Coordinates of C-alpha atoms and ligand atoms in Angstrom, one line a residue:
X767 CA 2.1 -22.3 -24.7
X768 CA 1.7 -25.6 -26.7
X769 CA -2.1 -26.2 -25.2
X770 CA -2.8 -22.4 -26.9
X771 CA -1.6 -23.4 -29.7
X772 CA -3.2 -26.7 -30.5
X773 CA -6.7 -25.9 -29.2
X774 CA -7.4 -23.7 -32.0
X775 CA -5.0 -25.7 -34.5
X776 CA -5.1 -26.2 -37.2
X777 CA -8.0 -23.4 -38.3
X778 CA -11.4 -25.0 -38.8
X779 CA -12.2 -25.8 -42.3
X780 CA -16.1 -25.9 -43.9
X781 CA -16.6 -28.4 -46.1
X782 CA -16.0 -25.7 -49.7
X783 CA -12.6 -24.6 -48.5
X784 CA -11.1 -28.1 -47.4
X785 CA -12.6 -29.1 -51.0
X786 CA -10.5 -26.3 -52.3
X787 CA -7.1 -27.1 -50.8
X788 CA -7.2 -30.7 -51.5
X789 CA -7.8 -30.4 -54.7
X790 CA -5.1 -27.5 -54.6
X791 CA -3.2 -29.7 -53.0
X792 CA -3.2 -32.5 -55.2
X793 CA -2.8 -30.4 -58.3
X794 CA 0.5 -28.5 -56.6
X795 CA 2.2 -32.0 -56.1
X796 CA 1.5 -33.4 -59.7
X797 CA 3.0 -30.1 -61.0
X798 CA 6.1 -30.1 -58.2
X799 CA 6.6 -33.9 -58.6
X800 CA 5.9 -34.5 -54.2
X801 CA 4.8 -38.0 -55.8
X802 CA 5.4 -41.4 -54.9
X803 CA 4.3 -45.0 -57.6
X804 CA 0.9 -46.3 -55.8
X805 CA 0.4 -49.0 -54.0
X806 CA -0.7 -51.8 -56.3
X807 CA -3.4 -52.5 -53.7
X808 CA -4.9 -49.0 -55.1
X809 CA -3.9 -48.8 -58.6
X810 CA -3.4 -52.6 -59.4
X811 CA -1.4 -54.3 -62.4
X812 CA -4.0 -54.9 -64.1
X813 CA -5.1 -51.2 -64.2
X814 CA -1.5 -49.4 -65.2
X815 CA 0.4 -52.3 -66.6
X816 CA 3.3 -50.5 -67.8
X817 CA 3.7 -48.7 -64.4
X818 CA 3.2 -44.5 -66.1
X819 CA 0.4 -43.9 -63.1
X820 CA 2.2 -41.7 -60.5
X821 CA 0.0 -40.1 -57.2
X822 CA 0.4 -37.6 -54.7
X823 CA 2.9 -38.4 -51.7
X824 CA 0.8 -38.3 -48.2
X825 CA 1.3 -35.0 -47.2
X826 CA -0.6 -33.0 -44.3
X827 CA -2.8 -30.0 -45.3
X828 CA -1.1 -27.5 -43.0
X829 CA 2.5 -27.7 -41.0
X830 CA 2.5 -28.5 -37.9
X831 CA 3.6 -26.5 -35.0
X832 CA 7.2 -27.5 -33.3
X833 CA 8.9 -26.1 -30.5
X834 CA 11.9 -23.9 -32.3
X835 CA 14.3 -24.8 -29.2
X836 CA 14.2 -28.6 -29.7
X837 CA 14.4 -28.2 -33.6
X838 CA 17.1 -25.7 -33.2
X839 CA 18.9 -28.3 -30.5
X840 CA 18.5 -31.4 -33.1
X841 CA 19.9 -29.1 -35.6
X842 CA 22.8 -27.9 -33.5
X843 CA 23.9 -31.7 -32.6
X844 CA 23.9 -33.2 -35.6
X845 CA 27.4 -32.9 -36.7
X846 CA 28.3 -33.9 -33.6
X847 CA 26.3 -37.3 -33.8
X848 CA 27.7 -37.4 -37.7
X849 CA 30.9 -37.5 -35.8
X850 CA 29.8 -39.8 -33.2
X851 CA 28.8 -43.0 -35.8
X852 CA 32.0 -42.4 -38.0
X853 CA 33.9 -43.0 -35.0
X854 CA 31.6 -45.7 -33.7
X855 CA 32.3 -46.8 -37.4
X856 CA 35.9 -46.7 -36.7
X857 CA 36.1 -49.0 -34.0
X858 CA 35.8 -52.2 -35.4
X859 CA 36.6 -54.0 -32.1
X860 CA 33.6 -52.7 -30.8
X861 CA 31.3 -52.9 -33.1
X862 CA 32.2 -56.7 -33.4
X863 CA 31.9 -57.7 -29.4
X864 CA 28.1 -55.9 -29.9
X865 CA 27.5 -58.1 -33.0
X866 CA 29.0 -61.5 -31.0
X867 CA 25.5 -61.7 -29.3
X868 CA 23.6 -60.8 -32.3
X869 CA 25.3 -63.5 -34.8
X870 CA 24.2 -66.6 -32.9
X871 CA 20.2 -65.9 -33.3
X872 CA 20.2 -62.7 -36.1
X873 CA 20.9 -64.4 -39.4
X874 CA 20.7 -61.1 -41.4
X875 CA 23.1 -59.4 -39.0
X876 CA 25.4 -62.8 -39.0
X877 CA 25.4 -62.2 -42.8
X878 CA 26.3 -58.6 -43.0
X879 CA 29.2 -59.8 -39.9
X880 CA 30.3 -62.3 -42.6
X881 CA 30.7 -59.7 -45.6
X882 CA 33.0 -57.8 -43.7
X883 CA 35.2 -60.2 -42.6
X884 CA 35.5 -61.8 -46.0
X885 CA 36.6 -58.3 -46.9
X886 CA 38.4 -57.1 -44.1
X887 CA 40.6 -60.5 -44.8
X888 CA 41.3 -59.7 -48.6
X889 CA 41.8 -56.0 -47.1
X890 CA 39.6 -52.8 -48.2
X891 CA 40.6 -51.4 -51.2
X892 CA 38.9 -47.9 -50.1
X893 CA 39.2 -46.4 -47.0
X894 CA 36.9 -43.5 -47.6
X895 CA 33.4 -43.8 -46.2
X896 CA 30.1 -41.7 -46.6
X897 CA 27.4 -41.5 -44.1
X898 CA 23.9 -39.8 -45.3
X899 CA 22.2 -39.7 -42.2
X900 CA 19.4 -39.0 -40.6
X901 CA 18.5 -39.1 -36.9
X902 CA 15.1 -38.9 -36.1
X903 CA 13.5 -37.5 -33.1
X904 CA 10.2 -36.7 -31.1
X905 CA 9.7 -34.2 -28.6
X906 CA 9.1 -35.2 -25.7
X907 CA 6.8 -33.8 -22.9
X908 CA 4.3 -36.0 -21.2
X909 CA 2.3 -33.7 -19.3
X910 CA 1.6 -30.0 -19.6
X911 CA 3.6 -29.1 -16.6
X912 CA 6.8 -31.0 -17.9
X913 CA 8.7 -28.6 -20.7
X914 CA 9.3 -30.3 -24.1
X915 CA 12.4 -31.9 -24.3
X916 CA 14.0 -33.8 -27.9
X917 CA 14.4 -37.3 -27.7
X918 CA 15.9 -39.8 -30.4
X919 CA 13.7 -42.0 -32.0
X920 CA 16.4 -43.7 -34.1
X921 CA 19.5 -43.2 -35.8
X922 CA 19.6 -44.0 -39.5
X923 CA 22.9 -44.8 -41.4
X924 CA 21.7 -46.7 -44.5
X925 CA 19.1 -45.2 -46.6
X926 CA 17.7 -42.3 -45.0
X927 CA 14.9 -41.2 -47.0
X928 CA 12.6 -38.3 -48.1
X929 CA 15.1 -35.6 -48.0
X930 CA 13.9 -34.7 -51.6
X931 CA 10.1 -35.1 -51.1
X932 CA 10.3 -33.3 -47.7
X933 CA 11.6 -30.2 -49.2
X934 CA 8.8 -30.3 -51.6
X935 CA 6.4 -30.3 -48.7
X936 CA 8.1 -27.3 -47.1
X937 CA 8.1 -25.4 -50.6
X938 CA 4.3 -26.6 -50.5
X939 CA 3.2 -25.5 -47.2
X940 CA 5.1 -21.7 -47.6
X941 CA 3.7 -21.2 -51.3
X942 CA 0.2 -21.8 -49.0
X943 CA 1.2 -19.7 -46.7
X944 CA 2.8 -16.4 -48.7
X945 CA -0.5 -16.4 -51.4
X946 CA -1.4 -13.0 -51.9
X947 CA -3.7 -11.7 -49.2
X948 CA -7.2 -11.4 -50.8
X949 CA -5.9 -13.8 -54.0
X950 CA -6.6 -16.4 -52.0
X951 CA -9.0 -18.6 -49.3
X952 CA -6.4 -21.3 -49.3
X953 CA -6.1 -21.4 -45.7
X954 CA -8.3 -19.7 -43.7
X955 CA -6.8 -16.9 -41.0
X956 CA -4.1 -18.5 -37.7
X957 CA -2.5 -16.4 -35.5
X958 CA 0.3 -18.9 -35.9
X959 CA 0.2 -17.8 -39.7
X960 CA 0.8 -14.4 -39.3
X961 CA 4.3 -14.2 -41.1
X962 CA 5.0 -17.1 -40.1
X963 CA 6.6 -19.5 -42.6
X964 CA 8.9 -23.4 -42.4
X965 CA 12.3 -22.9 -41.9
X966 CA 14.5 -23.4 -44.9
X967 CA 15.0 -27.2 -45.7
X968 CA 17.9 -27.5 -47.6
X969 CA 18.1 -31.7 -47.5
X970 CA 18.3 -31.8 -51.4
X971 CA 21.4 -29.4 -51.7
X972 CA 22.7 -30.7 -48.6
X973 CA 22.6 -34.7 -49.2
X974 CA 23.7 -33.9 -52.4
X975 CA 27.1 -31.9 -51.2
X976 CA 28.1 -34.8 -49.8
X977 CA 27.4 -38.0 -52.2
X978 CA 29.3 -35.0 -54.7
X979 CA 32.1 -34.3 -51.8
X980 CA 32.8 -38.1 -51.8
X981 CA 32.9 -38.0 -55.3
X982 CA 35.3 -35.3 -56.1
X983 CA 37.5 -36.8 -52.8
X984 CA 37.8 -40.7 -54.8
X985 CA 39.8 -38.8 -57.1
X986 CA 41.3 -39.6 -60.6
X987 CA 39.8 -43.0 -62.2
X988 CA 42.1 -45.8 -61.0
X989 CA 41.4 -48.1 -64.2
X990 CA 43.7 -48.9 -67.2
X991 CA 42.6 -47.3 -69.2
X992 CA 41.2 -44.3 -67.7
X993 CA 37.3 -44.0 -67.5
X994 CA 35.2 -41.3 -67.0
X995 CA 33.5 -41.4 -63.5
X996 CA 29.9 -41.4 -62.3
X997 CA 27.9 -41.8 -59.1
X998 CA 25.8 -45.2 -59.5
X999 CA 22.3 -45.4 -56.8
X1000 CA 21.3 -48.7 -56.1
X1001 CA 17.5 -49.3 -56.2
X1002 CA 15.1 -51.8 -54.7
X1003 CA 12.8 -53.7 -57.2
X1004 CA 9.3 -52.2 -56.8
X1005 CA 10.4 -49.0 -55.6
X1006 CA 7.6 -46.6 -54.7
X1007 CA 9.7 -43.3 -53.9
X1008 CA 11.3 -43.3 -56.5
X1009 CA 10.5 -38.9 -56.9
X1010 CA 12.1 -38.6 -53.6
X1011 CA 15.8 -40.4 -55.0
X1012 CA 15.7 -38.6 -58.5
X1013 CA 15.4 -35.2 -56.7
X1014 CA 19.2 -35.7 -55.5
X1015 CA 20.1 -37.9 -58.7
X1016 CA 18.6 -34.6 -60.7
X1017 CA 20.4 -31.9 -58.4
X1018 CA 23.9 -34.0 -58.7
X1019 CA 23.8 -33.7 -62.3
X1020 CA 22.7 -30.6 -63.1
X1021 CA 24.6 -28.8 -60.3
X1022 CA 27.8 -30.5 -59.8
X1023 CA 28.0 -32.2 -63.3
X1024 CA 27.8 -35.5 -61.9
X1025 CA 26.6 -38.3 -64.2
X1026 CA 24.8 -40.5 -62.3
X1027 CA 22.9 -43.9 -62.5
X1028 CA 20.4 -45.9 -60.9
X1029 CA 20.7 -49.8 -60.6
X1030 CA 18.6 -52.4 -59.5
X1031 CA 20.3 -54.4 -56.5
X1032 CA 19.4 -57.5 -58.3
X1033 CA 21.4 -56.5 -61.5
X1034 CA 24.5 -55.3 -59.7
X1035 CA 26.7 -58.9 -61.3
X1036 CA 25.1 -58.4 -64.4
X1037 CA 26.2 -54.6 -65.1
X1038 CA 29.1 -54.2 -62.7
X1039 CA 32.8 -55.5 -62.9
X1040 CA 35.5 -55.4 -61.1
X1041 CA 39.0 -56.7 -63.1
X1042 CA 40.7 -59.1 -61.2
X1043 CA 44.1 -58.0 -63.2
X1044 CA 43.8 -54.0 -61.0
X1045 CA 44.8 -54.5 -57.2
X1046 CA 42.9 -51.1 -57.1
X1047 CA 39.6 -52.9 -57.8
X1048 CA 37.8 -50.5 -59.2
X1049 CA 34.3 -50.7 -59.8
X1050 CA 33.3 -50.4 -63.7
X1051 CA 29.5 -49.9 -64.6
X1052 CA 28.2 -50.9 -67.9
X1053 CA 24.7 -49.3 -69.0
X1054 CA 22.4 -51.6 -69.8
X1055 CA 21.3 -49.1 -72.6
X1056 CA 25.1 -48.4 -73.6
X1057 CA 27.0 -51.7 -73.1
X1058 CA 29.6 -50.4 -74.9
X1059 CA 30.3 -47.4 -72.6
X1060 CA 31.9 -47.7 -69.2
X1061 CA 31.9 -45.7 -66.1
X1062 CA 34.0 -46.2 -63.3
X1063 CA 31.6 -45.9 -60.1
X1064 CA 33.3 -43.9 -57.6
X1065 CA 30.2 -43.8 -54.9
X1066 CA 27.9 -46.3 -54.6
X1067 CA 25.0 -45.1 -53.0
X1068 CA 22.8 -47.7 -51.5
X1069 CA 18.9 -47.1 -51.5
X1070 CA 18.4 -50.6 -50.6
X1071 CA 20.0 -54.2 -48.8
X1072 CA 19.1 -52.3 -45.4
X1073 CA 16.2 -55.1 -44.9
X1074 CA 16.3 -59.0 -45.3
X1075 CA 13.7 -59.0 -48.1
X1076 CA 16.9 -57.2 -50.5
X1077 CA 18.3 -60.5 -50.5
X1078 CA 16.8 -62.8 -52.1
X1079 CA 19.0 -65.6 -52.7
X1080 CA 22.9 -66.2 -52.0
X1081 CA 23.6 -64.0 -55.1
X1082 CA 22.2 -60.7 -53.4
X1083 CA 24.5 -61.5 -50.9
X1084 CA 27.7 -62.1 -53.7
X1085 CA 26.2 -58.2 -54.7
X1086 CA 26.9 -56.7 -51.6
X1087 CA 30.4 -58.4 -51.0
X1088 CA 30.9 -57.3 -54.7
X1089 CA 30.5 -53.8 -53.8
X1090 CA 32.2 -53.8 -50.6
X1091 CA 35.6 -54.9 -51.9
X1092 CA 35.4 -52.7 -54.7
X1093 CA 37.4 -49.5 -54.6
X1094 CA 33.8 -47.3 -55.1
X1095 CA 33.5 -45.1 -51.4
X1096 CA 30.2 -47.1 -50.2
X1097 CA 27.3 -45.3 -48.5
X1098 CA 27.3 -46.8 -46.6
X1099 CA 30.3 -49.6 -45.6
X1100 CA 28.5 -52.9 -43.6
X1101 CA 30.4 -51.6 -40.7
X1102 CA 28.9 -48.4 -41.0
X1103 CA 24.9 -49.8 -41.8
X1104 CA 25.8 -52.3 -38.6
X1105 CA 26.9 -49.1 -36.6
X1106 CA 23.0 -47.9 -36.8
X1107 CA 21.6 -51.1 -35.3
X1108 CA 19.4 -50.6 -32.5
X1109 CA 21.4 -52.1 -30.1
X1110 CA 24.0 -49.9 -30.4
X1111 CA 22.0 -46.5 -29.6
X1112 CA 20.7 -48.9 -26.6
X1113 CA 24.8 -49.4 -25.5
X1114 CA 25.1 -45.9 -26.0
X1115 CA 21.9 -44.7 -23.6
X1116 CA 23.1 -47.6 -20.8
X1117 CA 23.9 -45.4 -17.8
X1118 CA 25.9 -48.3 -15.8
X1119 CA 29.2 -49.5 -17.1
X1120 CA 31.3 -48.3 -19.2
X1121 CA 30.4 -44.6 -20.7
X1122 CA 31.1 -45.2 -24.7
X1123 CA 29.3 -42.0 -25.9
X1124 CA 31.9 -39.8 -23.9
X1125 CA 34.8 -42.1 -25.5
X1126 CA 33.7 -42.5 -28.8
X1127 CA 33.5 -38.1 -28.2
X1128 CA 36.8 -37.9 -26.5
X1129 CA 38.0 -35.0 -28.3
X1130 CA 34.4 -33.0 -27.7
X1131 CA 33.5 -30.5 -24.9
X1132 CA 31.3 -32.8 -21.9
X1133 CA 28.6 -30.4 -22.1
X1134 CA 28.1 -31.2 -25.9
X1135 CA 28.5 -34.6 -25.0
X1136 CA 26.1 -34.0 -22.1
X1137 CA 23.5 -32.9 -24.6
X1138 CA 23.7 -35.7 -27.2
X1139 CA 23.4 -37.9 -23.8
X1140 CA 19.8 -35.7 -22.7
X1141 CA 18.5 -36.8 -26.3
X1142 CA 18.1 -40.7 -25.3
X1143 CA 15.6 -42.2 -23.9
X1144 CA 15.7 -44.9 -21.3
X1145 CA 16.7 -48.2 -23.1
X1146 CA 17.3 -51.9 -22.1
X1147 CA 18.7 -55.1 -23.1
X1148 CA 16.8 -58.3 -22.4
X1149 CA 19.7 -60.3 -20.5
X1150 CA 18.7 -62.2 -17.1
X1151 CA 20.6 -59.8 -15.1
X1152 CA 19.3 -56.9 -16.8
X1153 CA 15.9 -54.4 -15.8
X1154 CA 14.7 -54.6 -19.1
X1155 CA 13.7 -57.8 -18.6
X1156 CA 11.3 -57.3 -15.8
X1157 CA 9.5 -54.0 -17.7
X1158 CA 8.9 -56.4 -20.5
X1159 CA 7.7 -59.0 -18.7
X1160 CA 5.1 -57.1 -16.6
X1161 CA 2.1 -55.5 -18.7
X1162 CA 1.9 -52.8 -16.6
X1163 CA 5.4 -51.8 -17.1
X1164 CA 5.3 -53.0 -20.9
X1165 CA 2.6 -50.6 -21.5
X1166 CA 5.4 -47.5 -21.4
X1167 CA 7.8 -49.1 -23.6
X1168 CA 8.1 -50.8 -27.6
X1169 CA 10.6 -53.5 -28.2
X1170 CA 12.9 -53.2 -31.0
X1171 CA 14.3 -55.9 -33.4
X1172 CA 17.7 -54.9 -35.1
X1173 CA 15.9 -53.8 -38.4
X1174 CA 15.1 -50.5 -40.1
X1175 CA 12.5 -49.9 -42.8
X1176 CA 9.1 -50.0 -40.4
X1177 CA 6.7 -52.4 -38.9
X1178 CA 9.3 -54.6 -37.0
X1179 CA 8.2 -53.2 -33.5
X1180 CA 6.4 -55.0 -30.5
X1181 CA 4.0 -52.2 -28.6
X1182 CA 3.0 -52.1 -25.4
X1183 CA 1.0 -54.3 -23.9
X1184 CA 1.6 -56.9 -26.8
X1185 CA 5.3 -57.0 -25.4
X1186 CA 5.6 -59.7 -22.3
X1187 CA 2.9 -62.2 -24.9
X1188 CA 5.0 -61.6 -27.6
X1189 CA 8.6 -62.4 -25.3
X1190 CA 6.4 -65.5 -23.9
X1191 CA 6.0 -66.7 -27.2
X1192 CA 8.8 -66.8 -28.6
X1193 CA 12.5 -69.2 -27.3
X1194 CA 14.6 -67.3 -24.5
X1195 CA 17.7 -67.9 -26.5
X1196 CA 16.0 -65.1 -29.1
X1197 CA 15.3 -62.4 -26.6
X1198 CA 18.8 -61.1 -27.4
X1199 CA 17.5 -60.0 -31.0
X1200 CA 15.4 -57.5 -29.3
X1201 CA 15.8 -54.0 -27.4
X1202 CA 13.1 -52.2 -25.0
X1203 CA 13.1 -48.1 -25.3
X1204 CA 10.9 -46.2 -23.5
X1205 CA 8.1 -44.7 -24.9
X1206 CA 8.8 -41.0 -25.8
X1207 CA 5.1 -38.9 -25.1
X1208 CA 4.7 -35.9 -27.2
X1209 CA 2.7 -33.0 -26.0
X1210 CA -1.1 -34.1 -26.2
X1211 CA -3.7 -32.4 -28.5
X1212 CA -1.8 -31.7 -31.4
X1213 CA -4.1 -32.0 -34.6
X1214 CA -4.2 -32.1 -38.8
X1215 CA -5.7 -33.0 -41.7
X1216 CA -3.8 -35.6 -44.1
X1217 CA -4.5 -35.7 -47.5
X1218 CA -3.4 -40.1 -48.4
X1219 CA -1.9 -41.6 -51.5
X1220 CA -5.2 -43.2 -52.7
X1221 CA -6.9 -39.7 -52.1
X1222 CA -8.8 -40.0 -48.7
X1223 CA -8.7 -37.1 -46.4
X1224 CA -7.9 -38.2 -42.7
X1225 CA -8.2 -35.7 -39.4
X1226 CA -7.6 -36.3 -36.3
X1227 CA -4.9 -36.5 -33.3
X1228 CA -1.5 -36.5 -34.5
X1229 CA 1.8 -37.4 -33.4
X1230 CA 5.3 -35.5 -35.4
X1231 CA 8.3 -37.2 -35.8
X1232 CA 11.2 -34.9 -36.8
X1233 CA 14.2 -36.5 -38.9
X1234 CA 17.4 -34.6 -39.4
X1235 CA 19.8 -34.9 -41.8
X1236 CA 23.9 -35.2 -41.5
X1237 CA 26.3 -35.8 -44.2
X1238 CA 30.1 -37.0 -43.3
X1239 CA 32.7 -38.0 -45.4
X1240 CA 36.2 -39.7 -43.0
X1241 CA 39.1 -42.3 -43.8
X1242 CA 38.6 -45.8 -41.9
X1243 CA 41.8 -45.6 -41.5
X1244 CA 43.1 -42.7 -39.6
X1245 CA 39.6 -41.4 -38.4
X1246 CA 40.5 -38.4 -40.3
X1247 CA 37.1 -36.4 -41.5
X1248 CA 37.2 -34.2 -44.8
X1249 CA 33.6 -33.1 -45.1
X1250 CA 30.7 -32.4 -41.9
X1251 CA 27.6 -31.1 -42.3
X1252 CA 23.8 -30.5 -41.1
X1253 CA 21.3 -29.8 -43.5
X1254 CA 18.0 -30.1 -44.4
X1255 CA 15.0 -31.7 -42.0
X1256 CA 11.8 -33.9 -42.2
X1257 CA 8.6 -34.2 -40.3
X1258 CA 6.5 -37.2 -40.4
X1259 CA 2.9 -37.0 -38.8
X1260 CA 1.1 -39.9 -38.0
X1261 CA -2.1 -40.1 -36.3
X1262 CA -2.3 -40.9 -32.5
X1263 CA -3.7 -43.9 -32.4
X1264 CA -1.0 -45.5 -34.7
X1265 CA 1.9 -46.8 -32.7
X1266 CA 4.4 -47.6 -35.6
X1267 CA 5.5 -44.6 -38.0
X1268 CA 7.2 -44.5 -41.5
X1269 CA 5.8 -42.7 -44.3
X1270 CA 6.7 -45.6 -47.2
X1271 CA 4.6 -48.3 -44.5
X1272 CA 1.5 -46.2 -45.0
X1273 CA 1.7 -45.0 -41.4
X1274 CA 2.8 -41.1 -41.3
X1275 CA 2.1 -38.6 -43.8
X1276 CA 4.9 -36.0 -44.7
X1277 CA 4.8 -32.5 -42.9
X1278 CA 6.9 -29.3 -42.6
X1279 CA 6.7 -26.8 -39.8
X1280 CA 5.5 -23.5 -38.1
X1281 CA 8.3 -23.4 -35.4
X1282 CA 6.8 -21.5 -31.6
Ligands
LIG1691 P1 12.5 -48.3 -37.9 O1 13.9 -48.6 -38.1 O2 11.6 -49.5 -38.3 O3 12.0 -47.0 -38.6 P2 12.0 -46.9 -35.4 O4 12.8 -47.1 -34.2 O5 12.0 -45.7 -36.1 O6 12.3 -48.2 -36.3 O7 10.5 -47.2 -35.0 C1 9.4 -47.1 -35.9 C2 8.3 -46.2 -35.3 O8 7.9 -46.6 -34.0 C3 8.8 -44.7 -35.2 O9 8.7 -44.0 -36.4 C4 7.9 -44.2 -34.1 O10 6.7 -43.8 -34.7 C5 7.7 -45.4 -33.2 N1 8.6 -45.4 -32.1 C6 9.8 -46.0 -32.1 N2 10.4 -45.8 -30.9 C7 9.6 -45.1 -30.2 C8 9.6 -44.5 -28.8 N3 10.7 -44.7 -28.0 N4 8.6 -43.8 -28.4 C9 7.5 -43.6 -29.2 N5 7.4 -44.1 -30.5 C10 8.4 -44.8 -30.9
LIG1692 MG1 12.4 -45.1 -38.1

């Protein structure tokens, strides 16, 4: 099935109609805002020095094909895995023997450790915690004979992104698809067309039910006197996708009636307070354009501190212990970011020892828990009495695997071949840092076109990377959950020959899909 569908896919374009739906293209995502800032490397200072210059996000020319039972399988498991990382989240213990390794040679994750302890020893003032998640996925099937299987790239618990632009691309791709017959020679004739449109991509609504379920569950403002409340997203400096945030910023206030704000990390002490006479701790916001007003935050919604660059100096790290203790439901807690490292989807897929994905899913059916357990891929830890030691070391072993740093964000992974050099060349004592996966293959011969940020027009081999979202809302304390949902979905394409992905790195260009 795939190889018919990709050897005619997508449909040819001459030179006039690929002319026509770029420049349709570009035109629909100035109009729709599927926009991101430029790079400064294409549109420097210099050039738009008051930063009003705004360009199309990368987006594909058509949507790529994706088998509809792995989508519909990554759709039907992700409450479950929602489920999984609050109670992963839960289980402090845990978490903390995992992070015992990591502390001694991982000075970002040794930080984060040390924020929630300092709390933890004061005490939480909030026990409610929000996970926006997003768990991303390729399918998996390296030969033709082999059906395609879904198999987890990652799991994201701190800043999953593109939820608003990748609805834009779907919205894109049907308008595209639905013209009029005869109105238009947007795309030229597929028999993968034929009333065939994306699925419905619901991430706007959906991750912004539940920063608004978190909202409404903080309840009345716990400040003397009472202050109005508000949702507050914290920003990095420099932020390209920013299009992509105000899309749920823009659907919480004009559908729920949520005011909300955005905040640079690196302002967070200047415009926040939290009054040491209220045991409560809540967290009061004043607006740098409105000093005189206050809000009292009762979400804080963290768009940044997920990489080591967000902290700057000792007072980024004051920030993040600021919001922490404060009584505003974080998204997400430190315990919850450090519940997304690497190493612990690597615990999870180990399949000697103890099994932690069936305990941390005591209470679900095994064949569910079966079927979260058939979405990992083979992964390793580097220790001397470990395997993934010796498939690092030797190249020819190496060449099926990437090594895995606990960061998120893009470009932190070692490839193939460069892995055994790159363990060589670095002390032993660090190897612990890192985590080997194998290499997921998916189906060969799958093609587009991607229109780029700075305007060029790339086609080629591509590889799809489907993301999708979760949103869960649960008390620390008693495990209990008050909000569970799936909704919404991205696809990133990249071309083939690119082994790291991520569409704010440059790699992968946003996509939706024709599901067969
Ligand atoms: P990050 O947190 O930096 O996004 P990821 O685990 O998502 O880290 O890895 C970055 C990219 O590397 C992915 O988007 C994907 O393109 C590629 N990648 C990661 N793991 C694998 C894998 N097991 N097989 C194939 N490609 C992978
Ligand atoms: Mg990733």
């Amino acid at each position: 099935m795939e190889d018919k569908i990709y050897t005619s896919y997508p449909p040819l374009l001459n030179p006039a109609q690929k002319e026509f739906l770029v420049a349709t293209i570009k035109n629909w995502a100035t109009q729709n805002g599927l926009l991101v800032r430029p790079a400064p490397t294409f549109v420097p200072k210099e050039v738009d020095p008051s930063g009003v210059l705004a360009t199309n996000a990368p987006v594909t020319l058509f949507p790529s094909p994706f088998p509809k039972s792995c989508f519909d399988e990554a759709k039907a498991l992700q409450t479950v895995y929602n489920r999984l990382y609050a109670a992963i989240t839960c289980n402090e213990e845990w978490i903390g023997k995992i992070m015992e390794d990591l502390i001694d040679v991982d000075d970002f994750i040794s930080h984060l450790w040390k924020v929630h302890l300092s709390v933890k020893k004061e005490g939480y003032s909030q026990t409610l915690s929000l996970g926006l998640y997003r768990s991303d996925y390729m399918v998996h099937a390296p030969s033709s004979s082999t059906t395609a299987s879904l198999k987890q790239v990652e799991f994201n618990t701190i800043s999953s992104s593109f939820g608003g632009l990748s609805s834009l691309v779907t919205s894109l791709h049907t308008e595209l698809l639905t013209a009029p017959p005869g109105h238009s020679i947007t795309y030229p004739s597929h028999p993968l067309f034929n009333s065939n449109t994306p699925p419905e991509n619901p991430a706007v609504e959906s991750l912004s039910a539940g920063l608004a379920a978190a909202h409404n569950a903080y309840g009345p403002s716990k400040a003397t006197p009472a202050l109005p409340t508000c949702i507050l997203f914290l920003v990095q400096e420099n932020e390209r996708n920013t299009f992509d945030q105000l899309a749920l910023s823009r659907q919480l206030t004009t559908v729920h009636k949520i005011p909300v704000f955005r905040l640079l990390s690196s302002e967070i002490l200047d415009h926040t307070s939290i009054p040491n006479s209220n045991p409560s701790r809540p967290l009061i916001y004043s607006p740098p354009h409105a000093p005189d007003t206050q809000f009292e935050v009762t979400t804080a919604y963290l768009r940044c501190f997920y990489a080591p660059s967000d902290y700057k100096s000792e007072r980024d790290w004051e920030a993040r212990t600021h919001l922490e203790r404060s009584a505003a439901i974080k998204c997400p807690t430190v315990l919850n970011q450090l519940s997304g490292c690497k190493v612990v989807q690597q615990v999870l897929a180990e399949t000697t020892g103890p099994d932690h994905l069936a305990s941390f899913l005591s209470d679900t059916d095994p064949a569910t828990v079966a079927r979260i357990r058939e979405t990992f891929a083979p992964q390793y830890d580097l220790s001397s009495s470990g395997r993934g030691r010796d498939l690092a070391l030797n190249v020819e072993t190496a060449m099926n695997h990437v090594l895995k740093p606990q960061r998120e964000g893009g470009g932190n992974n070692i490839y193939k071949e460069a892995i055994p050099d790159f363990l060589r060349s670095i002390p032993e004592s660090e190897w612990k840092r890192w985590i080997l996966m194998e290499l997921i293959r998916p189906p060969p011969g799958a093609k587009n076109v991607a229109l780029r940020t700075d305007g060029e027009v790339l086609s080629g081999d591509v590889i799809s990377e489907l993301g999708v979202y979760g949103t869960i809302l649960w008390d620390q304390a008693d495990g209990k959950i008050s909000h569970n949902e799936q909704g919404g979905w991205l696809l990133r394409t990249k071309s083939k020959d690119v082994n790291e992905g991520g569409v704010a790195t440059g790699f992968s260009s946003l996509d939706s899909i024709l599901l067969y």
